[in-house]
């Protein structure tokens, strides 16, 4: 392998220690940062993700507030838990774990979350802030990807970034973030997806490729310009094996590459903790001002 590894575990550990410092700074003022989770039903991967978020929180001193609702919960009952989290001063930030069971209205649930407590950064108000270039909680995976590139001094400003995938959690907000005006951003961004016939031609022109389509092995070595940075953000499952959108052979061509495990995932989780801390800091500042 010739590519330099973009090691998300190393960078995320650094972020967690910064977050832990911020959390103890607030604790000195009597504030315990609280991260809430609402899990509906018994989807095993969702339960595991929520558990990991609580484990990460505990490591940096963030308190966990968890509500587990049965799969057949009514929309009204879910709404009332969301309303309770919105008004609970101990919950500084929280998320409704997706996907919800099909009988529930996912959009209604997400819209009901107080945008100031939206730890995912995916509330339409916060996505709107990103469109406008206003400060606000950033979506975790896009923010994590940008920070990972910066940590390894991958040039971004003025470079051509090709994002494969237009999903709401990664592709679309990442395009907005990387094209926005600001230090370490200002990129020329192209968004493509699996419906684009000459996908390979687009990817070949990229200085930075972000694969976020959720299709195993979609980005191959032949599609990558030698020396480009390649970030595997999309995953899919084959039985119990987690597969990357980036073929392993890309490491022979790329200048930088994320490992199959320990690349973007730890960065996403670290950004979630940072969003929770920042929500608590904003809340503390508002209380003092008010
Ligand atoms: N389900 C899978 N990933 C996520 C995430 O990042 N946020 C939420 N709320 N649900 C998810």
Coordinates of C-alpha atoms and ligand atoms in Angstrom, one line a residue:
X1 CA 0.0 0.0 0.0
X2 CA 1.3 3.4 -0.9
X3 CA -1.5 5.7 0.4
X4 CA -1.2 7.4 3.7
X5 CA -3.9 6.2 6.2
X6 CA -6.5 8.7 7.3
X7 CA -6.7 7.2 10.8
X8 CA -10.1 8.3 12.3
X9 CA -9.4 6.6 15.6
X10 CA -6.4 8.7 16.3
X11 CA -8.1 12.0 15.4
X12 CA -11.3 11.1 17.2
X13 CA -9.4 10.3 20.4
X14 CA -8.0 13.8 20.2
X15 CA -11.4 15.3 19.8
X16 CA -12.8 13.3 22.7
X17 CA -10.1 14.6 25.0
X18 CA -10.9 18.2 23.9
X19 CA -14.6 17.5 24.5
X20 CA -13.8 16.0 27.9
X21 CA -12.0 19.3 28.8
X22 CA -15.0 21.3 27.7
X23 CA -17.3 19.1 29.7
X24 CA -15.3 19.5 32.9
X25 CA -15.2 23.3 32.2
X26 CA -19.0 23.3 32.4
X27 CA -19.0 21.0 35.4
X28 CA -17.0 23.6 37.2
X29 CA -20.0 25.9 36.7
X30 CA -22.4 23.2 38.0
X31 CA -23.6 22.1 34.6
X32 CA -23.6 18.4 33.7
X33 CA -23.8 18.0 29.9
X34 CA -26.6 15.6 29.0
X35 CA -27.1 13.7 25.8
X36 CA -30.5 12.1 25.2
X37 CA -31.5 9.2 22.9
X38 CA -34.9 8.0 21.9
X39 CA -34.9 4.4 20.6
X40 CA -38.2 2.9 19.2
X41 CA -38.5 -0.8 18.8
X42 CA -36.0 -3.6 18.8
X43 CA -33.8 -3.1 15.8
X44 CA -30.5 -4.7 16.8
X45 CA -28.1 -2.4 14.9
X46 CA -30.0 0.7 16.2
X47 CA -29.8 -0.5 19.8
X48 CA -26.1 -1.1 19.3
X49 CA -25.5 2.4 17.9
X50 CA -27.3 3.9 20.8
X51 CA -25.3 1.9 23.3
X52 CA -22.1 3.1 21.7
X53 CA -23.2 6.7 21.9
X54 CA -23.8 6.2 25.6
X55 CA -20.4 4.5 26.0
X56 CA -18.7 7.4 24.2
X57 CA -20.6 9.9 26.3
X58 CA -19.5 8.2 29.6
X59 CA -15.9 8.3 28.5
X60 CA -16.0 12.1 28.2
X61 CA -18.2 12.8 31.2
X62 CA -21.5 13.4 29.4
X63 CA -24.6 12.1 31.2
X64 CA -26.9 9.8 29.2
X65 CA -30.7 10.2 29.3
X66 CA -32.3 7.3 27.4
X67 CA -35.9 6.5 26.5
X68 CA -36.7 3.1 24.9
X69 CA -40.2 2.9 23.5
X70 CA -41.9 -0.3 22.2
X71 CA -42.2 -0.8 18.5
X72 CA -46.0 -0.3 18.6
X73 CA -45.8 3.0 20.3
X74 CA -48.3 5.6 19.0
X75 CA -47.2 8.8 17.2
X76 CA -48.8 10.7 20.1
X77 CA -46.7 8.9 22.7
X78 CA -43.5 9.5 20.7
X79 CA -44.4 13.1 20.3
X80 CA -44.9 13.5 24.1
X81 CA -41.5 12.0 24.8
X82 CA -40.0 14.4 22.3
X83 CA -41.8 17.3 23.9
X84 CA -40.5 16.2 27.3
X85 CA -36.9 16.1 26.0
X86 CA -37.4 19.5 24.5
X87 CA -38.3 21.0 27.8
X88 CA -36.0 19.0 30.1
X89 CA -33.1 21.3 31.1
X90 CA -30.9 18.2 31.8
X91 CA -31.1 17.2 28.1
X92 CA -28.9 19.6 26.3
X93 CA -29.0 17.7 23.0
X94 CA -30.6 14.5 21.8
X95 CA -31.5 12.4 18.8
X96 CA -34.3 10.1 17.7
X97 CA -32.6 7.0 16.4
X98 CA -33.5 6.2 12.9
X99 CA -35.1 4.3 11.3
X100 CA -38.4 4.4 13.1
X101 CA -40.9 1.6 12.6
X102 CA -42.9 2.1 9.4
X103 CA -46.1 3.0 11.2
X104 CA -44.5 6.2 12.6
X105 CA -44.0 9.5 10.7
X106 CA -40.3 10.0 10.7
X107 CA -40.4 13.5 9.3
X108 CA -42.9 14.6 11.9
X109 CA -40.7 13.3 14.7
X110 CA -37.6 15.0 13.3
X111 CA -39.4 18.3 12.9
X112 CA -40.6 18.1 16.5
X113 CA -37.1 18.1 17.9
X114 CA -36.1 21.5 19.2
X115 CA -33.4 22.6 16.6
X116 CA -31.2 24.0 19.4
X117 CA -31.1 20.4 20.9
X118 CA -30.5 18.6 17.5
X119 CA -27.3 16.7 18.1
X120 CA -27.3 15.2 14.7
X121 CA -27.4 18.6 12.9
X122 CA -30.0 17.2 10.6
X123 CA -33.1 19.2 11.6
X124 CA -34.3 21.1 8.5
X125 CA -33.7 24.4 10.4
X126 CA -30.0 23.4 11.0
X127 CA -29.6 22.2 7.4
X128 CA -31.1 25.5 6.4
X129 CA -28.4 27.3 8.5
X130 CA -25.8 25.3 6.7
X131 CA -27.3 26.5 3.3
X132 CA -27.2 30.1 4.6
X133 CA -23.7 29.8 5.9
X134 CA -24.9 30.5 9.5
X135 CA -23.3 28.9 12.5
X136 CA -25.1 25.9 14.0
X137 CA -24.7 22.3 14.8
X138 CA -23.1 20.5 11.8
X139 CA -24.2 17.1 10.6
X140 CA -21.8 14.7 12.3
X141 CA -20.4 12.7 9.4
X142 CA -19.7 15.6 7.0
X143 CA -18.0 17.6 9.9
X144 CA -16.0 14.5 10.8
X145 CA -14.8 14.0 7.2
X146 CA -13.6 17.6 6.9
X147 CA -11.8 17.4 10.2
X148 CA -10.1 14.1 9.2
X149 CA -8.9 15.7 6.0
X150 CA -7.5 18.7 7.9
X151 CA -5.8 16.5 10.5
X152 CA -3.7 15.0 7.7
X153 CA -3.1 18.3 5.9
X154 CA -5.0 17.1 2.8
X155 CA -5.4 20.3 0.7
X156 CA -9.1 21.2 0.3
X157 CA -9.3 24.9 -0.7
X158 CA -9.8 25.3 -4.4
X159 CA -9.5 21.5 -4.9
X160 CA -12.0 19.4 -6.8
X161 CA -14.0 17.2 -4.5
X162 CA -16.2 14.5 -6.0
X163 CA -18.9 13.2 -3.6
X164 CA -20.5 9.9 -4.7
X165 CA -23.9 9.9 -3.0
X166 CA -26.5 12.5 -2.4
X167 CA -28.0 11.2 0.9
X168 CA -29.2 13.6 3.5
X169 CA -26.9 12.4 6.2
X170 CA -23.6 12.6 4.2
X171 CA -23.5 13.6 0.5
X172 CA -25.8 16.6 0.4
X173 CA -24.7 18.4 3.6
X174 CA -21.0 17.5 2.9
X175 CA -21.3 19.2 -0.5
X176 CA -22.6 22.4 1.2
X177 CA -20.0 22.3 3.9
X178 CA -17.0 21.8 1.6
X179 CA -18.1 24.4 -0.9
X180 CA -18.8 27.0 1.7
X181 CA -16.7 30.0 2.3
X182 CA -14.2 29.5 5.1
X183 CA -10.7 28.5 6.0
X184 CA -10.0 24.9 4.9
X185 CA -13.2 24.8 2.8
X186 CA -13.8 26.7 -0.4
X187 CA -13.7 23.5 -2.5
X188 CA -15.0 23.0 -6.0
X189 CA -17.6 20.3 -5.4
X190 CA -19.3 17.8 -7.7
X191 CA -22.0 15.5 -6.4
X192 CA -22.7 12.3 -8.4
X193 CA -24.6 9.2 -7.6
X194 CA -25.1 5.7 -8.9
X195 CA -27.6 6.9 -11.5
X196 CA -24.9 8.8 -13.3
X197 CA -23.7 6.7 -16.3
X198 CA -20.2 8.3 -16.5
X199 CA -19.5 8.1 -12.8
X200 CA -16.0 6.9 -13.4
X201 CA -15.1 10.0 -15.5
X202 CA -16.2 12.3 -12.8
X203 CA -14.4 10.4 -10.0
X204 CA -11.2 10.4 -12.1
X205 CA -11.1 14.2 -12.1
X206 CA -11.2 14.4 -8.3
X207 CA -8.5 15.6 -5.9
X208 CA -10.6 14.3 -3.1
X209 CA -13.2 11.5 -3.5
X210 CA -15.8 10.8 -0.9
X211 CA -17.7 7.6 -1.4
X212 CA -21.0 7.8 0.4
X213 CA -23.4 5.7 -1.7
X214 CA -23.7 2.5 0.4
X215 CA -22.6 0.3 -2.4
X216 CA -19.7 -2.1 -1.7
X217 CA -16.6 -1.6 -3.9
X218 CA -18.2 1.2 -6.0
X219 CA -15.0 3.2 -6.2
X220 CA -12.2 1.1 -7.8
X221 CA -8.5 1.8 -8.4
X222 CA -9.1 2.5 -12.1
X223 CA -11.4 5.4 -11.2
X224 CA -9.0 7.2 -9.0
X225 CA -6.5 9.9 -10.0
X226 CA -3.0 8.9 -8.6
X227 CA -2.3 10.8 -5.4
X228 CA -6.0 11.7 -4.7
X229 CA -7.4 11.5 -1.2
X230 CA -10.1 8.8 -0.9
X231 CA -12.6 8.7 1.9
X232 CA -14.9 5.7 2.4
X233 CA -18.0 7.0 4.1
X234 CA -20.6 4.6 2.7
X235 CA -21.0 1.1 4.1
X236 CA -23.1 -1.9 3.4
X237 CA -23.5 -5.3 5.0
X238 CA -22.7 -8.7 3.6
X239 CA -24.0 -11.0 6.3
X240 CA -22.1 -9.8 9.4
X241 CA -19.2 -8.2 7.5
X242 CA -19.2 -4.5 7.1
X243 CA -18.2 -3.5 3.5
X244 CA -16.8 -0.2 2.3
X245 CA -17.8 1.7 -0.9
X246 CA -14.1 1.9 -1.6
X247 CA -12.3 -1.2 -3.2
X248 CA -9.2 -2.3 -1.3
X249 CA -7.0 -1.8 -4.3
X250 CA -7.6 1.9 -4.3
X251 CA -4.9 2.1 -1.6
X252 CA -2.3 1.4 -4.3
X253 CA -3.2 4.5 -6.3
X254 CA -4.5 7.0 -3.7
X255 CA -2.3 9.5 -1.8
X256 CA -4.4 9.2 1.3
X257 CA -7.1 6.7 2.2
X258 CA -9.4 5.8 5.1
X259 CA -9.0 2.3 6.5
X260 CA -12.0 0.0 6.0
X261 CA -12.7 0.3 9.8
X262 CA -11.6 3.2 11.9
X263 CA -11.9 6.0 9.3
X264 CA -15.1 8.0 9.2
X265 CA -17.0 6.1 11.9
X266 CA -15.1 7.3 14.9
X267 CA -15.1 10.8 13.5
X268 CA -18.9 10.8 13.3
X269 CA -19.2 9.6 16.9
X270 CA -16.7 12.2 18.1
X271 CA -18.6 15.0 16.3
X272 CA -21.8 13.9 18.0
X273 CA -20.1 14.5 21.4
X274 CA -18.8 17.8 20.3
X275 CA -22.3 18.9 19.1
X276 CA -23.7 17.9 22.6
X277 CA -21.0 19.9 24.3
X278 CA -21.6 22.9 22.1
X279 CA -25.4 22.7 22.7
X280 CA -24.8 22.8 26.4
X281 CA -22.3 25.7 26.1
X282 CA -24.8 27.7 24.1
X283 CA -27.5 26.9 26.7
X284 CA -25.2 28.0 29.5
X285 CA -24.3 31.2 27.7
X286 CA -28.0 32.0 27.1
X287 CA -28.9 31.3 30.7
X288 CA -26.2 33.7 31.9
X289 CA -27.2 36.4 29.4
X290 CA -30.9 36.0 30.1
Ligands
LIG1 N1 -29.5 5.9 12.4 C1 -28.3 5.6 11.8 N2 -27.4 6.6 11.8 C2 -28.1 7.6 12.5 C3 -27.7 8.9 12.9 O1 -26.6 9.4 12.6 N3 -28.6 9.6 13.6 C4 -29.8 9.1 13.9 N4 -30.7 9.9 14.6 N5 -30.2 7.9 13.5 C5 -29.3 7.2 12.9

